[in-house]
Amino acid sequence: RARQVVLTVTQFFTAGRVVANSNLLTVLPRHFVSVTGIEDQLVLQPLPFEVSPVHVEAVWHRRVEQRSAHLWLRHAVMRAAEQAFAPAS
């Protein structure tokens, strides 16, 4: 059976909401499900195949490179990402 893409969204949160209110399914990182606030409405199953890792980068304009508020935000985002994606112990 071939996959039929019926909807494309730009955010994992949106994908979770769509699935909770339809007969569709989606594939998304497990750790995003808990932040949707609708985890109790979704069924989680492991994929029956391997998925390649996704590389994500932060991008900003050079003019804000040294602004203290921007530096603070970038460091806060990096710390949050490191905690969210830390290997399970």
PDB file of N, CA and C in Angstrom:
ATOM      1  N   ARG A   1       0.843  -1.182   0.000  1.00  0.00           N
ATOM      2  CA  ARG A   1       0.000   0.000   0.000  1.00  0.00           C
ATOM      3  C   ARG A   1       0.884   1.239   0.000  1.00  0.00           C
ATOM      4  N   ALA A   2       0.567   2.192  -0.812  1.00  0.00           N
ATOM      5  CA  ALA A   2       1.368   3.412  -0.929  1.00  0.00           C
ATOM      6  C   ALA A   2       0.903   4.465   0.071  1.00  0.00           C
ATOM      7  N   ARG A   3       1.843   5.245   0.526  1.00  0.00           N
ATOM      8  CA  ARG A   3       1.528   6.353   1.428  1.00  0.00           C
ATOM      9  C   ARG A   3       0.796   7.436   0.655  1.00  0.00           C
ATOM     10  N   GLN A   4      -0.216   8.014   1.274  1.00  0.00           N
ATOM     11  CA  GLN A   4      -0.972   9.096   0.650  1.00  0.00           C
ATOM     12  C   GLN A   4      -0.876  10.325   1.550  1.00  0.00           C
ATOM     13  N   VAL A   5      -0.125  11.325   1.116  1.00  0.00           N
ATOM     14  CA  VAL A   5       0.023  12.562   1.877  1.00  0.00           C
ATOM     15  C   VAL A   5      -1.189  13.437   1.586  1.00  0.00           C
ATOM     16  N   VAL A   6      -1.959  13.760   2.634  1.00  0.00           N
ATOM     17  CA  VAL A   6      -3.163  14.577   2.447  1.00  0.00           C
ATOM     18  C   VAL A   6      -3.025  15.964   3.061  1.00  0.00           C
ATOM     19  N   LEU A   7      -1.976  16.169   3.853  1.00  0.00           N
ATOM     20  CA  LEU A   7      -1.799  17.451   4.522  1.00  0.00           C
ATOM     21  C   LEU A   7      -0.339  17.626   4.887  1.00  0.00           C
ATOM     22  N   THR A   8       0.165  18.823   4.725  1.00  0.00           N
ATOM     23  CA  THR A   8       1.514  19.167   5.151  1.00  0.00           C
ATOM     24  C   THR A   8       1.420  20.358   6.088  1.00  0.00           C
ATOM     25  N   VAL A   9       2.067  20.254   7.250  1.00  0.00           N
ATOM     26  CA  VAL A   9       2.072  21.355   8.215  1.00  0.00           C
ATOM     27  C   VAL A   9       3.516  21.727   8.525  1.00  0.00           C
ATOM     28  N   THR A  10       3.695  22.909   9.089  1.00  0.00           N
ATOM     29  CA  THR A  10       5.051  23.394   9.361  1.00  0.00           C
ATOM     30  C   THR A  10       5.473  23.227  10.810  1.00  0.00           C
ATOM     31  N   GLN A  11       4.598  22.709  11.663  1.00  0.00           N
ATOM     32  CA  GLN A  11       4.930  22.571  13.079  1.00  0.00           C
ATOM     33  C   GLN A  11       4.453  21.224  13.611  1.00  0.00           C
ATOM     34  N   PHE A  12       5.268  20.608  14.464  1.00  0.00           N
ATOM     35  CA  PHE A  12       4.882  19.345  15.082  1.00  0.00           C
ATOM     36  C   PHE A  12       3.615  19.507  15.911  1.00  0.00           C
ATOM     37  N   PHE A  13       3.489  20.641  16.604  1.00  0.00           N
ATOM     38  CA  PHE A  13       2.308  20.890  17.427  1.00  0.00           C
ATOM     39  C   PHE A  13       1.041  20.793  16.581  1.00  0.00           C
ATOM     40  N   THR A  14       1.071  21.418  15.413  1.00  0.00           N
ATOM     41  CA  THR A  14      -0.085  21.391  14.515  1.00  0.00           C
ATOM     42  C   THR A  14      -0.386  19.965  14.071  1.00  0.00           C
ATOM     43  N   ALA A  15       0.643  19.206  13.755  1.00  0.00           N
ATOM     44  CA  ALA A  15       0.441  17.823  13.319  1.00  0.00           C
ATOM     45  C   ALA A  15      -0.267  17.014  14.396  1.00  0.00           C
ATOM     46  N   GLY A  16       0.145  17.185  15.646  1.00  0.00           N
ATOM     47  CA  GLY A  16      -0.508  16.476  16.746  1.00  0.00           C
ATOM     48  C   GLY A  16      -1.969  16.853  16.888  1.00  0.00           C
ATOM     49  N   ARG A  17      -2.269  18.132  16.769  1.00  0.00           N
ATOM     50  CA  ARG A  17      -3.663  18.600  16.867  1.00  0.00           C
ATOM     51  C   ARG A  17      -4.515  18.046  15.726  1.00  0.00           C
ATOM     52  N   VAL A  18      -3.965  18.038  14.526  1.00  0.00           N
ATOM     53  CA  VAL A  18      -4.709  17.511  13.375  1.00  0.00           C
ATOM     54  C   VAL A  18      -5.036  16.036  13.599  1.00  0.00           C
ATOM     55  N   VAL A  19      -4.054  15.267  14.022  1.00  0.00           N
ATOM     56  CA  VAL A  19      -4.260  13.834  14.243  1.00  0.00           C
ATOM     57  C   VAL A  19      -5.299  13.596  15.341  1.00  0.00           C
ATOM     58  N   ALA A  20      -5.254  14.392  16.397  1.00  0.00           N
ATOM     59  CA  ALA A  20      -6.205  14.224  17.505  1.00  0.00           C
ATOM     60  C   ALA A  20      -7.643  14.501  17.078  1.00  0.00           C
ATOM     61  N   ASN A  21      -7.805  15.250  16.009  1.00  0.00           N
ATOM     62  CA  ASN A  21      -9.154  15.638  15.566  1.00  0.00           C
ATOM     63  C   ASN A  21      -9.519  15.083  14.195  1.00  0.00           C
ATOM     64  N   SER A  22      -8.896  13.973  13.809  1.00  0.00           N
ATOM     65  CA  SER A  22      -9.178  13.404  12.487  1.00  0.00           C
ATOM     66  C   SER A  22      -8.896  11.906  12.514  1.00  0.00           C
ATOM     67  N   ASN A  23      -8.993  11.284  11.355  1.00  0.00           N
ATOM     68  CA  ASN A  23      -8.629   9.876  11.232  1.00  0.00           C
ATOM     69  C   ASN A  23      -7.270   9.723  10.550  1.00  0.00           C
ATOM     70  N   LEU A  24      -6.469  10.777  10.572  1.00  0.00           N
ATOM     71  CA  LEU A  24      -5.144  10.768   9.957  1.00  0.00           C
ATOM     72  C   LEU A  24      -4.095  10.292  10.955  1.00  0.00           C
ATOM     73  N   LEU A  25      -2.899  10.050  10.464  1.00  0.00           N
ATOM     74  CA  LEU A  25      -1.765   9.742  11.334  1.00  0.00           C
ATOM     75  C   LEU A  25      -0.575  10.562  10.888  1.00  0.00           C
ATOM     76  N   THR A  26       0.412  10.632  11.754  1.00  0.00           N
ATOM     77  CA  THR A  26       1.613  11.393  11.444  1.00  0.00           C
ATOM     78  C   THR A  26       2.821  10.711  12.054  1.00  0.00           C
ATOM     79  N   VAL A  27       3.987  11.102  11.617  1.00  0.00           N
ATOM     80  CA  VAL A  27       5.245  10.655  12.198  1.00  0.00           C
ATOM     81  C   VAL A  27       5.953  11.898  12.707  1.00  0.00           C
ATOM     82  N   LEU A  28       6.291  11.884  13.993  1.00  0.00           N
ATOM     83  CA  LEU A  28       7.006  13.018  14.570  1.00  0.00           C
ATOM     84  C   LEU A  28       7.822  12.551  15.758  1.00  0.00           C
ATOM     85  N   PRO A  29       8.809  13.332  16.165  1.00  0.00           N
ATOM     86  CA  PRO A  29       9.644  12.924  17.302  1.00  0.00           C
ATOM     87  C   PRO A  29       8.805  12.743  18.571  1.00  0.00           C
ATOM     88  N   ARG A  30       9.044  11.659  19.269  1.00  0.00           N
ATOM     89  CA  ARG A  30       8.266  11.309  20.463  1.00  0.00           C
ATOM     90  C   ARG A  30       8.265  12.418  21.505  1.00  0.00           C
ATOM     91  N   HIS A  31       9.397  13.083  21.705  1.00  0.00           N
ATOM     92  CA  HIS A  31       9.463  14.094  22.767  1.00  0.00           C
ATOM     93  C   HIS A  31       8.590  15.313  22.476  1.00  0.00           C
ATOM     94  N   PHE A  32       8.155  15.489  21.245  1.00  0.00           N
ATOM     95  CA  PHE A  32       7.254  16.605  20.942  1.00  0.00           C
ATOM     96  C   PHE A  32       5.816  16.308  21.369  1.00  0.00           C
ATOM     97  N   VAL A  33       5.471  15.047  21.479  1.00  0.00           N
ATOM     98  CA  VAL A  33       4.094  14.689  21.822  1.00  0.00           C
ATOM     99  C   VAL A  33       3.726  15.215  23.207  1.00  0.00           C
ATOM    100  N   SER A  34       4.626  15.097  24.163  1.00  0.00           N
ATOM    101  CA  SER A  34       4.307  15.522  25.530  1.00  0.00           C
ATOM    102  C   SER A  34       4.073  17.023  25.644  1.00  0.00           C
ATOM    103  N   VAL A  35       4.639  17.818  24.758  1.00  0.00           N
ATOM    104  CA  VAL A  35       4.449  19.275  24.843  1.00  0.00           C
ATOM    105  C   VAL A  35       3.210  19.752  24.091  1.00  0.00           C
ATOM    106  N   THR A  36       2.497  18.848  23.432  1.00  0.00           N
ATOM    107  CA  THR A  36       1.291  19.264  22.713  1.00  0.00           C
ATOM    108  C   THR A  36       0.125  19.523  23.654  1.00  0.00           C
ATOM    109  N   GLY A  37       0.163  18.942  24.846  1.00  0.00           N
ATOM    110  CA  GLY A  37      -0.958  19.078  25.766  1.00  0.00           C
ATOM    111  C   GLY A  37      -2.104  18.137  25.445  1.00  0.00           C
ATOM    112  N   ILE A  38      -1.931  17.304  24.436  1.00  0.00           N
ATOM    113  CA  ILE A  38      -2.990  16.359  24.049  1.00  0.00           C
ATOM    114  C   ILE A  38      -2.456  14.930  23.990  1.00  0.00           C
ATOM    115  N   GLU A  39      -1.400  14.677  24.738  1.00  0.00           N
ATOM    116  CA  GLU A  39      -0.770  13.361  24.724  1.00  0.00           C
ATOM    117  C   GLU A  39      -1.766  12.252  25.062  1.00  0.00           C
ATOM    118  N   ASP A  40      -2.723  12.554  25.940  1.00  0.00           N
ATOM    119  CA  ASP A  40      -3.710  11.553  26.341  1.00  0.00           C
ATOM    120  C   ASP A  40      -4.698  11.214  25.225  1.00  0.00           C
ATOM    121  N   GLN A  41      -4.713  11.999  24.154  1.00  0.00           N
ATOM    122  CA  GLN A  41      -5.623  11.754  23.034  1.00  0.00           C
ATOM    123  C   GLN A  41      -4.940  11.018  21.876  1.00  0.00           C
ATOM    124  N   LEU A  42      -3.656  10.753  22.022  1.00  0.00           N
ATOM    125  CA  LEU A  42      -2.887  10.161  20.932  1.00  0.00           C
ATOM    126  C   LEU A  42      -2.375   8.778  21.311  1.00  0.00           C
ATOM    127  N   VAL A  43      -2.222   7.924  20.319  1.00  0.00           N
ATOM    128  CA  VAL A  43      -1.626   6.605  20.500  1.00  0.00           C
ATOM    129  C   VAL A  43      -0.227   6.663  19.909  1.00  0.00           C
ATOM    130  N   LEU A  44       0.764   6.269  20.705  1.00  0.00           N
ATOM    131  CA  LEU A  44       2.154   6.289  20.248  1.00  0.00           C
ATOM    132  C   LEU A  44       2.620   4.874  19.953  1.00  0.00           C
ATOM    133  N   GLN A  45       3.228   4.693  18.785  1.00  0.00           N
ATOM    134  CA  GLN A  45       3.770   3.403  18.392  1.00  0.00           C
ATOM    135  C   GLN A  45       5.140   3.627  17.765  1.00  0.00           C
ATOM    136  N   PRO A  46       6.088   2.722  18.007  1.00  0.00           N
ATOM    137  CA  PRO A  46       7.383   2.856  17.332  1.00  0.00           C
ATOM    138  C   PRO A  46       7.216   2.601  15.830  1.00  0.00           C
ATOM    139  N   LEU A  47       8.058   3.234  15.051  1.00  0.00           N
ATOM    140  CA  LEU A  47       8.014   3.021  13.603  1.00  0.00           C
ATOM    141  C   LEU A  47       8.555   1.636  13.268  1.00  0.00           C
ATOM    142  N   PRO A  48       8.026   0.999  12.245  1.00  0.00           N
ATOM    143  CA  PRO A  48       8.510  -0.328  11.856  1.00  0.00           C
ATOM    144  C   PRO A  48       9.737  -0.265  10.942  1.00  0.00           C
ATOM    145  N   PHE A  49      10.401   0.883  10.918  1.00  0.00           N
ATOM    146  CA  PHE A  49      11.589   1.060  10.084  1.00  0.00           C
ATOM    147  C   PHE A  49      12.478   2.120  10.716  1.00  0.00           C
ATOM    148  N   GLU A  50      13.737   2.148  10.312  1.00  0.00           N
ATOM    149  CA  GLU A  50      14.698   3.125  10.826  1.00  0.00           C
ATOM    150  C   GLU A  50      14.516   4.466  10.125  1.00  0.00           C
ATOM    151  N   VAL A  51      14.729   5.539  10.867  1.00  0.00           N
ATOM    152  CA  VAL A  51      14.644   6.889  10.317  1.00  0.00           C
ATOM    153  C   VAL A  51      15.993   7.569  10.528  1.00  0.00           C
ATOM    154  N   SER A  52      16.498   8.203   9.502  1.00  0.00           N
ATOM    155  CA  SER A  52      17.775   8.911   9.615  1.00  0.00           C
ATOM    156  C   SER A  52      17.638  10.102  10.549  1.00  0.00           C
ATOM    157  N   PRO A  53      18.707  10.429  11.286  1.00  0.00           N
ATOM    158  CA  PRO A  53      18.669  11.609  12.154  1.00  0.00           C
ATOM    159  C   PRO A  53      18.432  12.881  11.341  1.00  0.00           C
ATOM    160  N   VAL A  54      17.819  13.853  11.979  1.00  0.00           N
ATOM    161  CA  VAL A  54      17.551  15.141  11.341  1.00  0.00           C
ATOM    162  C   VAL A  54      18.526  16.159  11.905  1.00  0.00           C
ATOM    163  N   HIS A  55      19.178  16.891  11.039  1.00  0.00           N
ATOM    164  CA  HIS A  55      20.124  17.925  11.459  1.00  0.00           C
ATOM    165  C   HIS A  55      19.394  19.263  11.513  1.00  0.00           C
ATOM    166  N   VAL A  56      19.526  19.961  12.628  1.00  0.00           N
ATOM    167  CA  VAL A  56      18.859  21.247  12.816  1.00  0.00           C
ATOM    168  C   VAL A  56      19.907  22.297  13.165  1.00  0.00           C
ATOM    169  N   GLU A  57      19.795  23.463  12.570  1.00  0.00           N
ATOM    170  CA  GLU A  57      20.716  24.559  12.863  1.00  0.00           C
ATOM    171  C   GLU A  57      19.944  25.814  13.216  1.00  0.00           C
ATOM    172  N   ALA A  58      20.542  26.629  14.072  1.00  0.00           N
ATOM    173  CA  ALA A  58      19.987  27.951  14.382  1.00  0.00           C
ATOM    174  C   ALA A  58      20.615  28.956  13.421  1.00  0.00           C
ATOM    175  N   VAL A  59      19.825  29.905  12.972  1.00  0.00           N
ATOM    176  CA  VAL A  59      20.301  30.910  12.018  1.00  0.00           C
ATOM    177  C   VAL A  59      19.840  32.276  12.498  1.00  0.00           C
ATOM    178  N   TRP A  60      20.730  33.266  12.434  1.00  0.00           N
ATOM    179  CA  TRP A  60      20.364  34.630  12.812  1.00  0.00           C
ATOM    180  C   TRP A  60      21.143  35.611  11.966  1.00  0.00           C
ATOM    181  N   HIS A  61      20.695  36.835  11.943  1.00  0.00           N
ATOM    182  CA  HIS A  61      21.328  37.885  11.150  1.00  0.00           C
ATOM    183  C   HIS A  61      22.604  38.359  11.838  1.00  0.00           C
ATOM    184  N   ARG A  62      23.605  38.683  11.060  1.00  0.00           N
ATOM    185  CA  ARG A  62      24.895  39.132  11.611  1.00  0.00           C
ATOM    186  C   ARG A  62      24.773  40.370  12.487  1.00  0.00           C
ATOM    187  N   ARG A  63      23.822  41.232  12.189  1.00  0.00           N
ATOM    188  CA  ARG A  63      23.731  42.476  12.958  1.00  0.00           C
ATOM    189  C   ARG A  63      23.353  42.236  14.421  1.00  0.00           C
ATOM    190  N   VAL A  64      22.800  41.067  14.744  1.00  0.00           N
ATOM    191  CA  VAL A  64      22.439  40.789  16.132  1.00  0.00           C
ATOM    192  C   VAL A  64      23.435  39.857  16.818  1.00  0.00           C
ATOM    193  N   GLU A  65      24.520  39.552  16.135  1.00  0.00           N
ATOM    194  CA  GLU A  65      25.512  38.588  16.625  1.00  0.00           C
ATOM    195  C   GLU A  65      25.989  38.894  18.048  1.00  0.00           C
ATOM    196  N   GLN A  66      26.258  40.151  18.357  1.00  0.00           N
ATOM    197  CA  GLN A  66      26.823  40.515  19.658  1.00  0.00           C
ATOM    198  C   GLN A  66      25.826  41.169  20.613  1.00  0.00           C
ATOM    199  N   ARG A  67      24.588  41.276  20.244  1.00  0.00           N
ATOM    200  CA  ARG A  67      23.596  41.880  21.146  1.00  0.00           C
ATOM    201  C   ARG A  67      23.368  40.962  22.347  1.00  0.00           C
ATOM    202  N   SER A  68      23.451  41.551  23.528  1.00  0.00           N
ATOM    203  CA  SER A  68      23.393  40.737  24.748  1.00  0.00           C
ATOM    204  C   SER A  68      22.083  39.953  24.868  1.00  0.00           C
ATOM    205  N   ALA A  69      20.976  40.564  24.528  1.00  0.00           N
ATOM    206  CA  ALA A  69      19.696  39.855  24.620  1.00  0.00           C
ATOM    207  C   ALA A  69      19.658  38.675  23.649  1.00  0.00           C
ATOM    208  N   HIS A  70      20.217  38.875  22.480  1.00  0.00           N
ATOM    209  CA  HIS A  70      20.229  37.802  21.486  1.00  0.00           C
ATOM    210  C   HIS A  70      21.174  36.685  21.915  1.00  0.00           C
ATOM    211  N   LEU A  71      22.323  37.059  22.459  1.00  0.00           N
ATOM    212  CA  LEU A  71      23.257  36.056  22.984  1.00  0.00           C
ATOM    213  C   LEU A  71      22.591  35.230  24.080  1.00  0.00           C
ATOM    214  N   TRP A  72      21.896  35.915  24.983  1.00  0.00           N
ATOM    215  CA  TRP A  72      21.214  35.218  26.070  1.00  0.00           C
ATOM    216  C   TRP A  72      20.193  34.226  25.510  1.00  0.00           C
ATOM    217  N   LEU A  73      19.391  34.676  24.553  1.00  0.00           N
ATOM    218  CA  LEU A  73      18.366  33.810  23.976  1.00  0.00           C
ATOM    219  C   LEU A  73      18.983  32.607  23.270  1.00  0.00           C
ATOM    220  N   ARG A  74      20.037  32.823  22.504  1.00  0.00           N
ATOM    221  CA  ARG A  74      20.686  31.703  21.809  1.00  0.00           C
ATOM    222  C   ARG A  74      21.212  30.677  22.807  1.00  0.00           C
ATOM    223  N   HIS A  75      21.829  31.152  23.878  1.00  0.00           N
ATOM    224  CA  HIS A  75      22.345  30.228  24.893  1.00  0.00           C
ATOM    225  C   HIS A  75      21.203  29.494  25.597  1.00  0.00           C
ATOM    226  N   ALA A  76      20.105  30.194  25.866  1.00  0.00           N
ATOM    227  CA  ALA A  76      18.951  29.555  26.502  1.00  0.00           C
ATOM    228  C   ALA A  76      18.369  28.469  25.597  1.00  0.00           C
ATOM    229  N   VAL A  77      18.270  28.752  24.319  1.00  0.00           N
ATOM    230  CA  VAL A  77      17.755  27.763  23.365  1.00  0.00           C
ATOM    231  C   VAL A  77      18.696  26.565  23.291  1.00  0.00           C
ATOM    232  N   MET A  78      20.004  26.817  23.252  1.00  0.00           N
ATOM    233  CA  MET A  78      20.970  25.709  23.204  1.00  0.00           C
ATOM    234  C   MET A  78      20.876  24.831  24.450  1.00  0.00           C
ATOM    235  N   ARG A  79      20.771  25.452  25.629  1.00  0.00           N
ATOM    236  CA  ARG A  79      20.646  24.675  26.869  1.00  0.00           C
ATOM    237  C   ARG A  79      19.362  23.844  26.863  1.00  0.00           C
ATOM    238  N   ALA A  80      18.264  24.446  26.441  1.00  0.00           N
ATOM    239  CA  ALA A  80      16.989  23.721  26.396  1.00  0.00           C
ATOM    240  C   ALA A  80      17.069  22.546  25.426  1.00  0.00           C
ATOM    241  N   ALA A  81      17.680  22.763  24.274  1.00  0.00           N
ATOM    242  CA  ALA A  81      17.812  21.687  23.286  1.00  0.00           C
ATOM    243  C   ALA A  81      18.709  20.575  23.810  1.00  0.00           C
ATOM    244  N   GLU A  82      19.808  20.941  24.465  1.00  0.00           N
ATOM    245  CA  GLU A  82      20.704  19.925  25.021  1.00  0.00           C
ATOM    246  C   GLU A  82      19.980  19.072  26.054  1.00  0.00           C
ATOM    247  N   GLN A  83      19.155  19.703  26.883  1.00  0.00           N
ATOM    248  CA  GLN A  83      18.400  18.951  27.888  1.00  0.00           C
ATOM    249  C   GLN A  83      17.324  18.083  27.232  1.00  0.00           C
ATOM    250  N   ALA A  84      16.627  18.632  26.261  1.00  0.00           N
ATOM    251  CA  ALA A  84      15.540  17.899  25.611  1.00  0.00           C
ATOM    252  C   ALA A  84      16.044  16.701  24.820  1.00  0.00           C
ATOM    253  N   PHE A  85      17.231  16.835  24.235  1.00  0.00           N
ATOM    254  CA  PHE A  85      17.741  15.784  23.363  1.00  0.00           C
ATOM    255  C   PHE A  85      18.870  14.981  23.993  1.00  0.00           C
ATOM    256  N   ALA A  86      19.074  15.147  25.297  1.00  0.00           N
ATOM    257  CA  ALA A  86      20.124  14.390  25.979  1.00  0.00           C
ATOM    258  C   ALA A  86      19.782  12.902  25.938  1.00  0.00           C
ATOM    259  N   PRO A  87      20.799  12.065  25.776  1.00  0.00           N
ATOM    260  CA  PRO A  87      20.533  10.620  25.778  1.00  0.00           C
ATOM    261  C   PRO A  87      19.919  10.192  27.105  1.00  0.00           C
ATOM    262  N   ALA A  88      19.006   9.255  27.037  1.00  0.00           N
ATOM    263  CA  ALA A  88      18.375   8.742  28.259  1.00  0.00           C
ATOM    264  C   ALA A  88      19.425   8.032  29.099  1.00  0.00           C
ATOM    265  N   SER A  89      19.367   8.249  30.406  1.00  0.00           N
ATOM    266  CA  SER A  89      20.370   7.610  31.274  1.00  0.00           C
ATOM    267  C   SER A  89      19.795   6.436  32.015  1.00  0.00           C
TER     268      SER A  89
END
